[in-house]
Short mmCIF file of C-alpha atoms in Angstrom, two decimals:
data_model
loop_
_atom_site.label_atom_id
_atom_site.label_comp_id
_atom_site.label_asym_id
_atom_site.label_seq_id
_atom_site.Cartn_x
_atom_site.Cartn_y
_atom_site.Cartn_z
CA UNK A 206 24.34 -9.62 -35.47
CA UNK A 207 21.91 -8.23 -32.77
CA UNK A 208 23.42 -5.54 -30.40
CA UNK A 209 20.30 -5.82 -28.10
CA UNK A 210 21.60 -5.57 -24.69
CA UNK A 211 20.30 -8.12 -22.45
CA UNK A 212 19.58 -6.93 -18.87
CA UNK A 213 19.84 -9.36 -16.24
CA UNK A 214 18.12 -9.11 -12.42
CA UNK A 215 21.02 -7.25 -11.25
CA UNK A 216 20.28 -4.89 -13.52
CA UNK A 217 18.25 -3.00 -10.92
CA UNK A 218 20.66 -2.25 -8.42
CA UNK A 219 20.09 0.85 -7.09
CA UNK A 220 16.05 1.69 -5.60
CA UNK A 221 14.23 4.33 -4.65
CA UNK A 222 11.60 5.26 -3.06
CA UNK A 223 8.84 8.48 -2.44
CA UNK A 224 7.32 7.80 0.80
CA UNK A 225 8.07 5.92 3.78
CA UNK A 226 5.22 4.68 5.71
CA UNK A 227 3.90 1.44 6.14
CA UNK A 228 4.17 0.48 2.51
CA UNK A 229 6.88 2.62 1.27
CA UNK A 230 8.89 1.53 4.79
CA UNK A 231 8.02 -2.01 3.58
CA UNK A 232 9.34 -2.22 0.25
CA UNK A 233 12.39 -0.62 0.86
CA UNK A 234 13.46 -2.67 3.81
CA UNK A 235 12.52 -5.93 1.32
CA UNK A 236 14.55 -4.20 -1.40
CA UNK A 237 17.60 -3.78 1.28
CA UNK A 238 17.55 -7.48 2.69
CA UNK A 239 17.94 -8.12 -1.13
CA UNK A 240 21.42 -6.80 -1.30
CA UNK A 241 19.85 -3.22 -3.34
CA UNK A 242 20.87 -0.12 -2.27
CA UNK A 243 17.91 2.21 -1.32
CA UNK A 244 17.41 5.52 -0.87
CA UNK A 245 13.63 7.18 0.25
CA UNK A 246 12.72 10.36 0.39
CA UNK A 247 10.33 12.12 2.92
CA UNK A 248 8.56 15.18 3.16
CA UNK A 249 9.94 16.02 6.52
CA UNK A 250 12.73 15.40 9.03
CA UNK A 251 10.31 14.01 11.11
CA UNK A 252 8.41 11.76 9.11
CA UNK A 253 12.35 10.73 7.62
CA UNK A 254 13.57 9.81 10.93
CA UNK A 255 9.92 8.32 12.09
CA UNK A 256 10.30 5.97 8.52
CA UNK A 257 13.97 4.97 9.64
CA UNK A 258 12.65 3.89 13.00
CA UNK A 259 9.97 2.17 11.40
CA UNK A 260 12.63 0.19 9.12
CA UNK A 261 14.82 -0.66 12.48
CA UNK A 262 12.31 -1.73 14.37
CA UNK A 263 11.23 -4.57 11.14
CA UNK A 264 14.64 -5.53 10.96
CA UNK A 265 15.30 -5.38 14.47
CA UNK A 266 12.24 -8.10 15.00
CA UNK A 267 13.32 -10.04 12.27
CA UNK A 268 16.40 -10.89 13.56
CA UNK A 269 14.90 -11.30 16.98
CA UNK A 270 12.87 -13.96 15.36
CA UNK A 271 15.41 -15.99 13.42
CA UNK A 272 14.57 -15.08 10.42
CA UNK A 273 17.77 -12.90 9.92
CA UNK A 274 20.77 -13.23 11.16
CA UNK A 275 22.83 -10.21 13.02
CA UNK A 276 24.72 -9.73 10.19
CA UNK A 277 22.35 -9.63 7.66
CA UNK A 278 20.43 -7.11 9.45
CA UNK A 279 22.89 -4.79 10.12
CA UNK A 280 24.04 -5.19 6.15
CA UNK A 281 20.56 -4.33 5.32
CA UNK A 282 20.19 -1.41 7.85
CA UNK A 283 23.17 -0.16 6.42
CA UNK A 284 21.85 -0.37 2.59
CA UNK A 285 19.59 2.30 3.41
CA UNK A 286 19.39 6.05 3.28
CA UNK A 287 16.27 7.86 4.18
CA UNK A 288 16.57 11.52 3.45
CA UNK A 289 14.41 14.62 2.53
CA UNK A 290 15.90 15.59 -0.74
CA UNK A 291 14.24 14.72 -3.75
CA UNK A 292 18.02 15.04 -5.81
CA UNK A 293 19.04 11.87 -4.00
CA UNK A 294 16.97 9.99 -6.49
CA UNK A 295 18.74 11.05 -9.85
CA UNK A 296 20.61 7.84 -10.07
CA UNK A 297 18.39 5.07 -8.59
CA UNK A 298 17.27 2.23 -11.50
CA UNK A 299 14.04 1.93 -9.89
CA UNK A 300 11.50 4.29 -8.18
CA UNK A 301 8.81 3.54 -6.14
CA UNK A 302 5.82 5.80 -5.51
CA UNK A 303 4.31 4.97 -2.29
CA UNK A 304 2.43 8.30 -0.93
CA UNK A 305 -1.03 8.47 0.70
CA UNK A 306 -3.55 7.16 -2.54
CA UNK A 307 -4.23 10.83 -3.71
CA UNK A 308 -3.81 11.09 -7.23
CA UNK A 309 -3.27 14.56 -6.95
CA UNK A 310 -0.37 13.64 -5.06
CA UNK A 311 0.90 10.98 -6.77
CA UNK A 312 0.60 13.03 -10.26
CA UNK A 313 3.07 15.81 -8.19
CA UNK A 314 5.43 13.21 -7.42
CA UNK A 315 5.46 11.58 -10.96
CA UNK A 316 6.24 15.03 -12.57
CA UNK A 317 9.42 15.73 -10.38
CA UNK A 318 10.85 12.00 -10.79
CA UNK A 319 10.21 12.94 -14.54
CA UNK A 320 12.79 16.11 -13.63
CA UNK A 321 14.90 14.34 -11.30
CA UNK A 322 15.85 11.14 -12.57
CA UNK A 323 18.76 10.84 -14.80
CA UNK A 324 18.78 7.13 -16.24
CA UNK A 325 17.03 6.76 -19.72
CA UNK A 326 15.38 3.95 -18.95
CA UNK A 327 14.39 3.97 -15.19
CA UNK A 328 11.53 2.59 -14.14
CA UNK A 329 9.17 4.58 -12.45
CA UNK A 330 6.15 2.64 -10.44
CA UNK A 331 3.87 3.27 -8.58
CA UNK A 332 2.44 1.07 -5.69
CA UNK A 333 -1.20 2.28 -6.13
CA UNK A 334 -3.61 0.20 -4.95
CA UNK A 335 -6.61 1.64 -7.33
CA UNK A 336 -5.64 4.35 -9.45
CA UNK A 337 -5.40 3.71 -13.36
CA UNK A 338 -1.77 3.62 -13.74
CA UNK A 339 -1.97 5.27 -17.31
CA UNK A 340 -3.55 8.73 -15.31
CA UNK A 341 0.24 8.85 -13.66
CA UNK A 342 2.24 7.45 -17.42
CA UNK A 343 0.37 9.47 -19.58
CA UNK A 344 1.70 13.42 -17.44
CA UNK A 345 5.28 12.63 -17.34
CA UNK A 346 7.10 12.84 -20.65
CA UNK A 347 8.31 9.20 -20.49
CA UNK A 348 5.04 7.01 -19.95
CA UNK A 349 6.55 3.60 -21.52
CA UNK A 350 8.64 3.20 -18.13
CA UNK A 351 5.51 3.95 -15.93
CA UNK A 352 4.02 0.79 -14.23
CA UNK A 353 2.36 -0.45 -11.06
CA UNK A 354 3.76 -2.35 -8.80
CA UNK A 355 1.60 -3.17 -5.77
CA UNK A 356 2.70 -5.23 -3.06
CA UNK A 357 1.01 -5.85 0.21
CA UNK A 358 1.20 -4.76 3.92
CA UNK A 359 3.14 -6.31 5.78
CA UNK A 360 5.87 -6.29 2.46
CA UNK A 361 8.21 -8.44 4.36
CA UNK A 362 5.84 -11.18 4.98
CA UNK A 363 3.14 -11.56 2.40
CA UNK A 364 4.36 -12.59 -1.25
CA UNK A 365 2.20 -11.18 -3.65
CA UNK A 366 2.92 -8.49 -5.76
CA UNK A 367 0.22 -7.09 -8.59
CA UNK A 368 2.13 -5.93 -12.12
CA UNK A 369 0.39 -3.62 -13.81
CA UNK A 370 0.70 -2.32 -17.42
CA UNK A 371 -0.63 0.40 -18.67
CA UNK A 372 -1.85 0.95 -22.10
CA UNK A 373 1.62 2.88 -22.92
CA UNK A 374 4.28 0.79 -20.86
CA UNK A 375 6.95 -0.71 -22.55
CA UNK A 376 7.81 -4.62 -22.73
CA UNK A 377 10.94 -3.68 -21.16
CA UNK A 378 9.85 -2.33 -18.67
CA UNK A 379 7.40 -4.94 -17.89
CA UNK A 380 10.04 -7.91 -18.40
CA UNK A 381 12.93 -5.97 -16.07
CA UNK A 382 9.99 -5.23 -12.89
CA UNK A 383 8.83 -8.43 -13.57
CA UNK A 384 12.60 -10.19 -13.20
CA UNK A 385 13.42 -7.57 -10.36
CA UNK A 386 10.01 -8.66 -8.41
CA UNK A 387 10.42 -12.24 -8.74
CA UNK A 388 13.93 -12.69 -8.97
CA UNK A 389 15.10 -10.28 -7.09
CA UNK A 390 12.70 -10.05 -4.29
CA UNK A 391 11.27 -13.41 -4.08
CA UNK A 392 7.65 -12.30 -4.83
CA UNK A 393 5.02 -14.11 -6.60
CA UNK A 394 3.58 -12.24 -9.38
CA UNK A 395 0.02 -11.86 -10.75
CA UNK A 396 -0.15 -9.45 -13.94
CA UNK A 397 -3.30 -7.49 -13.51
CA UNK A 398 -5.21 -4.94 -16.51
CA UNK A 399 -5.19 -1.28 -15.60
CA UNK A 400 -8.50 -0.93 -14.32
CA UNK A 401 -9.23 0.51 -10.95
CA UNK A 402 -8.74 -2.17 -8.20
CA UNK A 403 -6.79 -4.49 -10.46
CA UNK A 404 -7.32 -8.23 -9.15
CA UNK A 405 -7.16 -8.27 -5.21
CA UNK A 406 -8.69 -4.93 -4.63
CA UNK A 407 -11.71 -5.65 -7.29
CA UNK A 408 -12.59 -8.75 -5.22
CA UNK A 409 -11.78 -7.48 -2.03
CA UNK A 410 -13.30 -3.58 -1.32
CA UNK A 411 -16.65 -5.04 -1.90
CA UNK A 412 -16.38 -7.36 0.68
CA UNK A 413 -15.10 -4.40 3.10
CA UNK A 414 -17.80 -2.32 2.07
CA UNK A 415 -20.49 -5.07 2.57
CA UNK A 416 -18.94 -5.51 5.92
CA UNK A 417 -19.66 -2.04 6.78
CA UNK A 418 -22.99 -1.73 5.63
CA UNK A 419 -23.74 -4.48 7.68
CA UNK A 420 -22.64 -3.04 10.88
CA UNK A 421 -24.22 0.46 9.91
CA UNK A 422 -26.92 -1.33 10.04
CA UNK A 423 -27.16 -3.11 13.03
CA UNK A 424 -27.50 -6.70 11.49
CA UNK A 425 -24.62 -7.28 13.82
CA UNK A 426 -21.86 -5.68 16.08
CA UNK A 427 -18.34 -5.79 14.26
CA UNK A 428 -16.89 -7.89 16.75
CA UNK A 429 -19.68 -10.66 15.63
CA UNK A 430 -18.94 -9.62 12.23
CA UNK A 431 -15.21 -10.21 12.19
CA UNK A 432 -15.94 -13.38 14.74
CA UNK A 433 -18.43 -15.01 12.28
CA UNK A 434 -15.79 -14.87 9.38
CA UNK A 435 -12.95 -15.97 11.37
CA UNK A 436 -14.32 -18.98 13.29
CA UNK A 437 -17.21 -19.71 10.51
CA UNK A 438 -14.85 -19.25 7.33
CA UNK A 439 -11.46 -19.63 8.48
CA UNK A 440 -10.16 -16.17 7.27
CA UNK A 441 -7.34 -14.67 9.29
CA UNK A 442 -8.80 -11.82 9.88
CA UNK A 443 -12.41 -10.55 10.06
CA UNK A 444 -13.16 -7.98 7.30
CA UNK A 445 -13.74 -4.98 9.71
CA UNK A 446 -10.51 -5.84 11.51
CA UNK A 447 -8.90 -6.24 8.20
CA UNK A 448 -10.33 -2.57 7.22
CA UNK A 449 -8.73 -1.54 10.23
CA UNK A 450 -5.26 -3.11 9.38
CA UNK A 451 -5.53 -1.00 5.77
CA UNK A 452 -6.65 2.19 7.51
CA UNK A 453 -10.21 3.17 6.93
CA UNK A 454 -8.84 6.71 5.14
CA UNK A 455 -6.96 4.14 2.81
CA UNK A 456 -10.29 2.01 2.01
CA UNK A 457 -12.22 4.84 1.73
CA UNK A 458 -9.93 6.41 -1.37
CA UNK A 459 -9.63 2.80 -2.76
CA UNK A 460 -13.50 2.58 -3.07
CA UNK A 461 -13.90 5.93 -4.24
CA UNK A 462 -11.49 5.53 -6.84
CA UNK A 463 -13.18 2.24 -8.00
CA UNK A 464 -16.46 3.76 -7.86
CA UNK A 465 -15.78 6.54 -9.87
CA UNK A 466 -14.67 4.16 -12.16
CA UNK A 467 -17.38 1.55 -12.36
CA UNK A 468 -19.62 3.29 -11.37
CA UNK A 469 -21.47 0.53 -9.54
CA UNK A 470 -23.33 0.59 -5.69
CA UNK A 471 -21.03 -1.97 -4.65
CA UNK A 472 -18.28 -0.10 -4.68
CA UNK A 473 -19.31 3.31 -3.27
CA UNK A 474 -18.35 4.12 0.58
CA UNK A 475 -20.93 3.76 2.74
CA UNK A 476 -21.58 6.90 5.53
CA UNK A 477 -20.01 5.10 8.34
CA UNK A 478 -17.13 4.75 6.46
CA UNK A 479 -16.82 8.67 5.98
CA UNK A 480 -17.85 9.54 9.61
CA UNK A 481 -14.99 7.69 11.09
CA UNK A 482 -12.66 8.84 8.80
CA UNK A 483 -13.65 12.71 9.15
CA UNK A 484 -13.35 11.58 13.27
CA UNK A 485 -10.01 10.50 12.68
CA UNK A 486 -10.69 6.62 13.55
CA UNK A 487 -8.54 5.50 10.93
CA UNK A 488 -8.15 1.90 12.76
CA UNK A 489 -4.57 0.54 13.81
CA UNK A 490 -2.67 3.58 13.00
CA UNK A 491 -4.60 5.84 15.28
CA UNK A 492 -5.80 3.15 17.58
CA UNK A 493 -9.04 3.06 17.07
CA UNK A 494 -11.49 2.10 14.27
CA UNK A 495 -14.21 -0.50 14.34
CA UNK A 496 -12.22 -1.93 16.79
CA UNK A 497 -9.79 -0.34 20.19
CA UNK A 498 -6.10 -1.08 19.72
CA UNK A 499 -5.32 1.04 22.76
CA UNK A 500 -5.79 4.57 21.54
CA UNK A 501 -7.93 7.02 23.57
CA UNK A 502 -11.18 5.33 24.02
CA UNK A 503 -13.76 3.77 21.19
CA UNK A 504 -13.54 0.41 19.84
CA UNK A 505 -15.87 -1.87 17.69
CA UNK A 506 -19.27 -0.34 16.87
CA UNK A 507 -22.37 -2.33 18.74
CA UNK A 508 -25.63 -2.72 16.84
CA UNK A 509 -27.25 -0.92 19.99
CA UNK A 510 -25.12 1.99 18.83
CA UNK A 511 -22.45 1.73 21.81
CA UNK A 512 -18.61 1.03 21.17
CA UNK A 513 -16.73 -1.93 22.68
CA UNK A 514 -13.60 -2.43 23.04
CA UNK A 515 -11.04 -4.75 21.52
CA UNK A 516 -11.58 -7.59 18.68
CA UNK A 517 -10.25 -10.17 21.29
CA UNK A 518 -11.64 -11.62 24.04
CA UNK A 519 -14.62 -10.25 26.09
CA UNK A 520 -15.99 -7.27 24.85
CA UNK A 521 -17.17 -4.40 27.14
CA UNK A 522 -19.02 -1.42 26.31
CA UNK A 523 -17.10 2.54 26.06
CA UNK A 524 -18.86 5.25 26.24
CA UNK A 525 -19.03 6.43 22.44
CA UNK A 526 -21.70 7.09 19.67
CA UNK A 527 -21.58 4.71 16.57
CA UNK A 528 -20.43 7.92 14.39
CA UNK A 529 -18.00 6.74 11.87
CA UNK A 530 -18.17 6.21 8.12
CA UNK A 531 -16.17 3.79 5.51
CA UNK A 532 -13.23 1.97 6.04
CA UNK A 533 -10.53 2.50 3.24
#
């Protein structure tokens, strides 16, 4: 007779996570309105307490909304721990990576989890967005419980979540993420090879990058850019303003990581993209990008060279020089 153990979805009770910005905040807070206890680590105090806010303030609107009760958000709120020691994570089931998309970084992170965590089997993912998931499995001294796990900002809201293999992750593995995402968390999962930009990110950075060429160009401002795709082909958002959303430091490491890769002009940052990022106009999160979301000055780039301000409504020129590079 078999003495397999079969693991169920509430086999991954206990989460953690490395990072807590918009994604790391994201996941957590998804994993906590799922009845899992979470603990994230930060670098700092600061950035600890500014990721706890960040949490609130989701749950806090989501119950404003209707789409949780009191109750439930204040069981949530109270599933989570956000701290700055690393040693908080030695008994979690599940870790998350979700630092800036630095490999360098990510490999540091990897190699103390490897030290840290306690569990044999613990799962350790990662939610790049572009980096070969085997570079991360293949430094840490158990790689068959490395996998990717890449959801999608805003976490509480959109569904998707990409699963990704490596060449050395186990089946285990891959069946237990796979039951905790769907099961679990209510995600819908697409299983994706390890190759830089996996499904969405393949398709989608071109389009970004295309996007940016154009306006670096001056085929057409970014605000007629974003307009043209919006009204003439019913996307949500224009790409520009979608680059924004991302953060154009973010794009800028996805395509580089996928050009490197590939190897192909398609996917290599254009200068624009790399001006505004080395000016600091990383889009939403500083306030301004191709587009103003009320930080000091700039705004969407004009094919005359001038800025304007704000993706909505009339748009009036700001003083500014059109002086940025990719989106990321």
């Amino acid at each position: 007779m078999s003495t397999a153990v079969v693991r169920t979805k509430a086999d991954i009770g206990r989460v953690g996570f490395v990072g807590c910005g918009l994604m790391g905040s994201g996941i957590a807070e998804v994993c906590a309105r799922a009845g899992r206890d979470v603990v994230v680590v930060e670098a700092t105090r600061t950035a600890a307490a500014a990721g706890l806010e960040r949490i609130t303030r989701s749950l806090e609107r989501a119950a404003a909304s209707g789409r949780l009760s009191g109750a439930e958000r204040d069981a949530a709120t109270d599933r989570i721990t956000v701290t700055t020691e690393m040693a908080r994570l030695a008994d979690r089931d599940l870790v998350v990576e979700a630092v800036a998309e630095d490999e360098r970084a990510k490999l540091e992170v990897f190699a103390r989890l490897d030290d840290v965590v306690e569990r044999p089997d613990a799962v350790l993912a990662t939610n790049t967005s572009s980096i070969p998931v085997i570079r991360l499995a293949a430094a840490i001294s158990r790689p068959q419980q490395v996998i990717g796990l890449h959801f999608f900002n805003p976490v509480p809201v959109l569904p998707l979540v990409e699963l990704v293999p490596s060449l050395l992750t186990g089946e285990e593995t891959v069946r237990r993420t796979h039951a905790f995402a769907s099961e679990v968390l209510g995600k819908e999962v697409v299983r994706a090879q390890d190759r830089a930009g996996f499904v969405v990110n393949a398709l989608l950075v071109p389009y970004l990058l295309a996007a940016v060429r154009m306006a670096e160009s001056g085929t057409a401002s970014a605000l007629d850019i974003d307009r043209g795709m919006t009204l003439g082909c019913a996307h949500p958002l224009g790409p520009l303003a979608l680059a924004d959303l991302i953060g154009l430091d973010t794009v800028r490491a996805i395509a580089r990581s996928m050009y490197e890769e590939y190897r192909e002009p398609l996917y290599a940052p254009p200068p624009l993209l790399a001006r505004m990022v080395d000016a600091g106009r990383l889009g939403r999160k500083t306030g301004r990008g191709f587009h103003d979301y009320g930080g000091s000055g700039g705004g969407a780039m004009r094919e005359d060279g001038a800025v304007v301000a704000g993706a909505a409504g009339p748009a009036r020129p700001v003083h500014g020089r059109r002086d940025g590079e990719q989106p990321t």
